[in-house]
Coordinates of C-alpha atoms in Angstrom, one line a residue:
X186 CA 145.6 -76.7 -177.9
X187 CA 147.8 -73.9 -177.9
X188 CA 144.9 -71.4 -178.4
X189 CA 142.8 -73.2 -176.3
X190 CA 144.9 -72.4 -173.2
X191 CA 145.3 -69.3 -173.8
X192 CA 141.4 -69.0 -173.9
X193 CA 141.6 -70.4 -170.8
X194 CA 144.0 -68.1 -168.9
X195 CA 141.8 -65.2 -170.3
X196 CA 138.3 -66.6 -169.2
X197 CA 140.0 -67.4 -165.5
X198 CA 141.6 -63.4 -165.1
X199 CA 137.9 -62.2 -166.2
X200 CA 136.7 -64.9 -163.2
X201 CA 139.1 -63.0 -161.1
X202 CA 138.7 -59.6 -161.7
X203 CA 134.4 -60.0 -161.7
X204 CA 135.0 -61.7 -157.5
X205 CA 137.0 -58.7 -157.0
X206 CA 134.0 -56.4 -158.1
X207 CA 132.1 -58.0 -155.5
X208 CA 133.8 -57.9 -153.2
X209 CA 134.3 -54.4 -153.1
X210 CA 131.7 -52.7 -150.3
X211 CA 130.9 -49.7 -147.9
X212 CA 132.6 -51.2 -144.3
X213 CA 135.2 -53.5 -145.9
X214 CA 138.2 -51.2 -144.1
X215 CA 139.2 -50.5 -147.6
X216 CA 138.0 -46.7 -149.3
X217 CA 137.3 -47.6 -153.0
X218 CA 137.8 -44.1 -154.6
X219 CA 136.8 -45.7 -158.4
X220 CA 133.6 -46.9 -156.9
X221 CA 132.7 -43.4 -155.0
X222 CA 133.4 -43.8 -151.8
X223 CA 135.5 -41.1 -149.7
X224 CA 135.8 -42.9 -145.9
X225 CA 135.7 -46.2 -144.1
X226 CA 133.6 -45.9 -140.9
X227 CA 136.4 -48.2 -139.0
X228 CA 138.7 -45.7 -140.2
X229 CA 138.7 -42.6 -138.6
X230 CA 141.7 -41.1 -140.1
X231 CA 140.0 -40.9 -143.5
X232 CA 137.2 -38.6 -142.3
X233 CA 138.3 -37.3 -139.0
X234 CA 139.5 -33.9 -141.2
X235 CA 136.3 -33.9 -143.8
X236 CA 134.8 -30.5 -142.0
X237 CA 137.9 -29.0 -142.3
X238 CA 139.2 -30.0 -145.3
X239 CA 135.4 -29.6 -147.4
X240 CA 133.8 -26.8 -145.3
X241 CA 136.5 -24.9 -143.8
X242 CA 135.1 -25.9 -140.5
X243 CA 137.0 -26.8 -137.2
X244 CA 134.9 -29.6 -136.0
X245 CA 135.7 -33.7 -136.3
X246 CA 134.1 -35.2 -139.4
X247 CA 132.1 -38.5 -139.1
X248 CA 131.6 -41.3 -142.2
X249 CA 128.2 -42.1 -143.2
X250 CA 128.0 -46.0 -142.1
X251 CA 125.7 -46.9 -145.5
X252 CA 127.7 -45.4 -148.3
X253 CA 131.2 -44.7 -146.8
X254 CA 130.9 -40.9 -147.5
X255 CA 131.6 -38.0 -145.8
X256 CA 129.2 -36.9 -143.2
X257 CA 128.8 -33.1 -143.3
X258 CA 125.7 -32.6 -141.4
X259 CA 128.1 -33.0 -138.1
X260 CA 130.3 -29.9 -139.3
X261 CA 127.2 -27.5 -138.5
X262 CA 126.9 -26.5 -134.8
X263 CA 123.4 -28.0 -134.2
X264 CA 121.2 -27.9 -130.8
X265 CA 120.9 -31.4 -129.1
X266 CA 123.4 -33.6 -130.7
X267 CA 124.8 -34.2 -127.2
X268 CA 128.1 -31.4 -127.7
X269 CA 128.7 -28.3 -126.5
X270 CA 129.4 -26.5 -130.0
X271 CA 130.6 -23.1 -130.3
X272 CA 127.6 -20.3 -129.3
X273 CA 125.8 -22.9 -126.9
X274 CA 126.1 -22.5 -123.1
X275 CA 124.3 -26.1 -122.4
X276 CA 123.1 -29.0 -124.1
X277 CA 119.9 -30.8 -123.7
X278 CA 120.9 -34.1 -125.8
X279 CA 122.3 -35.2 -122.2
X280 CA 125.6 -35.6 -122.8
X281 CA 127.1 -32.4 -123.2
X282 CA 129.6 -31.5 -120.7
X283 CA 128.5 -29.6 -117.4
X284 CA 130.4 -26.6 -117.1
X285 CA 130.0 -26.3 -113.8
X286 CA 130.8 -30.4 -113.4
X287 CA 133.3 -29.3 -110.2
X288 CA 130.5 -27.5 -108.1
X289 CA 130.0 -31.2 -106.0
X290 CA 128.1 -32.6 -109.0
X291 CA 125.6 -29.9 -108.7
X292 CA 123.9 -29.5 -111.8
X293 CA 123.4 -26.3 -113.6
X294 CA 125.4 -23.1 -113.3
X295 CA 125.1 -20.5 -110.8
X296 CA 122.8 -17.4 -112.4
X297 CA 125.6 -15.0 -112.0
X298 CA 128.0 -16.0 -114.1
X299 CA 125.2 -15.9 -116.7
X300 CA 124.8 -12.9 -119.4
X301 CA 121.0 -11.6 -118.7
X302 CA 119.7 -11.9 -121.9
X303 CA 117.0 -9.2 -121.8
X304 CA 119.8 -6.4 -121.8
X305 CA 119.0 -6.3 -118.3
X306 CA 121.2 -5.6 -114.9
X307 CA 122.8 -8.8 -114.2
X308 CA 121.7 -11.6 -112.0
X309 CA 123.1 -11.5 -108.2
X310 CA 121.5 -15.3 -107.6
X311 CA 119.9 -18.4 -108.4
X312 CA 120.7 -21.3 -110.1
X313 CA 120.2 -22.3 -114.0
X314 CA 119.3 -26.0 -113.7
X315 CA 117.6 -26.6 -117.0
X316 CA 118.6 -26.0 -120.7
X317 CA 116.2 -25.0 -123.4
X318 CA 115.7 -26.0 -126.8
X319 CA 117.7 -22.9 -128.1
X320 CA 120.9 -24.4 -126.2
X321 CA 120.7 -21.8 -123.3
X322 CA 120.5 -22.2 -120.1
X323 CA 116.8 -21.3 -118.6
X324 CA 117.3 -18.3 -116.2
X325 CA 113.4 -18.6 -115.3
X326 CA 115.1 -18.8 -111.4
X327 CA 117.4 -16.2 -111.3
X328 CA 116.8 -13.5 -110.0
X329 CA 117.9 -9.6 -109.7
X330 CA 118.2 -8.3 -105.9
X331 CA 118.2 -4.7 -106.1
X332 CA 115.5 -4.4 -109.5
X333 CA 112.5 -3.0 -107.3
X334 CA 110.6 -6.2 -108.8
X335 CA 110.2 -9.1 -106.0
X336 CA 110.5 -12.4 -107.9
X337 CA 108.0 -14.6 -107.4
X338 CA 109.1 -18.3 -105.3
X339 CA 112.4 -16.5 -104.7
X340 CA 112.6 -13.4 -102.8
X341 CA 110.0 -11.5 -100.5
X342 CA 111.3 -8.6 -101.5
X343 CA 113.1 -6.2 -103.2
X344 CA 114.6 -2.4 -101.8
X345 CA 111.2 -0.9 -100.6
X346 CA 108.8 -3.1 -102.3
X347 CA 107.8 -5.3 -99.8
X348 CA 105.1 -8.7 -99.3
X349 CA 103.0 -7.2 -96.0
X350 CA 102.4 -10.9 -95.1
X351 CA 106.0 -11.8 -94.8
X352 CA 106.8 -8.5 -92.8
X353 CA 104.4 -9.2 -90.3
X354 CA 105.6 -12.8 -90.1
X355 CA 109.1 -11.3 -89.9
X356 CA 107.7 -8.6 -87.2
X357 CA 106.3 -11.2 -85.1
X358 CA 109.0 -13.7 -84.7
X359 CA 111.1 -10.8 -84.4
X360 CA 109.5 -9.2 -81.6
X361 CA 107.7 -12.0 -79.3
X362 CA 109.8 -14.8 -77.8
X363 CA 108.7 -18.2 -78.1
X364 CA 106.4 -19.5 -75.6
X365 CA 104.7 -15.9 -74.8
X366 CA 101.1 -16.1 -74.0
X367 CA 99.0 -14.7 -74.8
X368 CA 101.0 -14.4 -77.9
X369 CA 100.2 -11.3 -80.3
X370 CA 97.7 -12.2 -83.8
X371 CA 99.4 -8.8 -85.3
X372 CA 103.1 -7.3 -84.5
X373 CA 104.4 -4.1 -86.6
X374 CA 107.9 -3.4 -86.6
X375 CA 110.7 -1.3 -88.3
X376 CA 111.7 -4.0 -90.9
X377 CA 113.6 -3.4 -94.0
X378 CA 114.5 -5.6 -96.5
X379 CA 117.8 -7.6 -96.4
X380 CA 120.2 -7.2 -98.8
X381 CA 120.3 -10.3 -100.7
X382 CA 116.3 -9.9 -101.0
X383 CA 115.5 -13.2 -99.3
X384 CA 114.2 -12.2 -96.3
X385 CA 114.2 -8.9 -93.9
X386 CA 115.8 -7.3 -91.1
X387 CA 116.0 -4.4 -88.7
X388 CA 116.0 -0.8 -90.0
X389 CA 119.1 0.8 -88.6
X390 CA 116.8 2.4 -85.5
X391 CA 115.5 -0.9 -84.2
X392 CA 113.1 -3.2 -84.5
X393 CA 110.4 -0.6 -82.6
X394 CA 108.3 -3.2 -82.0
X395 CA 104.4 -2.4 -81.4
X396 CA 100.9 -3.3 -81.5
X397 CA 99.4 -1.7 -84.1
X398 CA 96.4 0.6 -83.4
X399 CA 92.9 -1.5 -83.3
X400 CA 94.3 -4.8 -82.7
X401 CA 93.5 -6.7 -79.0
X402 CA 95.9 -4.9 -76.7
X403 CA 98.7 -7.6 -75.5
X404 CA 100.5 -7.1 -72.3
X405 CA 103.8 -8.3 -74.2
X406 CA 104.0 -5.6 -76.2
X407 CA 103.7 -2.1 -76.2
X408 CA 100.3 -0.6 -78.4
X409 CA 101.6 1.6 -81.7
X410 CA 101.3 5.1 -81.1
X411 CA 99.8 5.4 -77.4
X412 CA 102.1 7.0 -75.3
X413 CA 104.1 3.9 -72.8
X414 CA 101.7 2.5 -70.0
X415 CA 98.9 4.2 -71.6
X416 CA 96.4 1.1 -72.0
X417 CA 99.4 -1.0 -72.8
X418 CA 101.1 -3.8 -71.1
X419 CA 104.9 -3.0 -70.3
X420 CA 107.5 -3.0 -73.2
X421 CA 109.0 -5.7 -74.5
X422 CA 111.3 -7.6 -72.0
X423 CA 109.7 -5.5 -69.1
X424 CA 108.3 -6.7 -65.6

């Protein structure tokens, strides 16, 4: 009887230690070290440090949920996972802080504080409102005043490169009050391009305002080169 119960203590600690075995699984808030595994997932003190500690790599670790071992492919900066890593000005994973969060929820950054990266001169305005694949933010709007290049949907011009449509819109709005009639088709003026490129002004000798030579005289303004009251209405403003 003696060896019997002995027998029988054996068989029930190899009982024991076999439930043990199975119980032992990734997720069980326990990091078997003997069966491989190097992190818990509900644990992030055993993996929050696996970038630094593995790679050398300042960044948070993460636990692989499946086989409770490190994570490494979070250590490596990588474009849209959602974080603004180190090198990236913008994130299109959509959840990537808005460095410019504090501009009344306006998204984007304004152009200028934006590195041109074609070496150019830098940008003077626009808005970067969309972030490419490469983590950067699209400077497709923002433009250059004071290039000699008028860019196209932003300005109407650029130092003496001008759009001859949107001078003579400028020219005629300029120089004939509303409600004149007959009002001009075709007004010339001394325009010059303002300074932020997004529209034009007065050259510093006036507006010189004029009918320019062939169109239908108007009595509201004076004819371009023809000497005053010589087939022309009075000047601007006149009797």
């Amino acid at each position: 009887m003696r060896g019997l119960g002995s027998g029988w203590l054996l068989l029930q600690s190899l009982a024991c230690t076999l439930q043990l075995d199975d119980d032992i699984s990734c997720g069980d808030d326990y990091v078997d070290q003997a069966a491989g595994e190097q992190c818990e997932p509900a644990r992030e003190a055993t993996y929050v440090d696996a970038c630094r500690t593995v790679l050398g790599i300042d960044r948070p670790g993460a636990c692989a949920p499946s086989t409770c071992t490190f994570d490494l492919s979070v250590c490596t900066p990588q474009c849209g996972n959602g974080q603004l890593d180190d090198g990236e000005e913008c994130d299109p994973g959509g959840s990537a802080p808005d460095p410019d969060a504090d501009n009344f929820g306006v998204p984007g950054v304004p152009c200028a504080s934006l590195p041109p990266l074609d070496g150019g001169q830098d940008f003077t305005r626009g808005r970067a409102t969309e972030c490419t694949n490469a983590c950067l933010w699209d400077r497709a709007s923002c433009t250059r005043c004071g290039d000699g290049s008028v860019q196209s949907g932003t300005e109407v011009c650029d130092g003496t490169v001008v759009d001859h449509d949107a001078v003579e819109a400028f020219c005629l709005g300029a120089c004939v009050p509303p409600g004149v009639n007959p009002r001009p088709a075709v007004v010339s003026c001394a325009a010059r391009c303002a300074d932020d490129c997004l529209g034009y002004t007065a050259a510093q000798t006036g507006l010189g305002c004029c009918i320019p030579n062939g169109a239908p005289i108007n009595p509201h303004v004076p004819c371009c080169g023809v000497a005053d009251g010589e087939n022309c209405g009075p000047v601007l403003g006149g009797e």
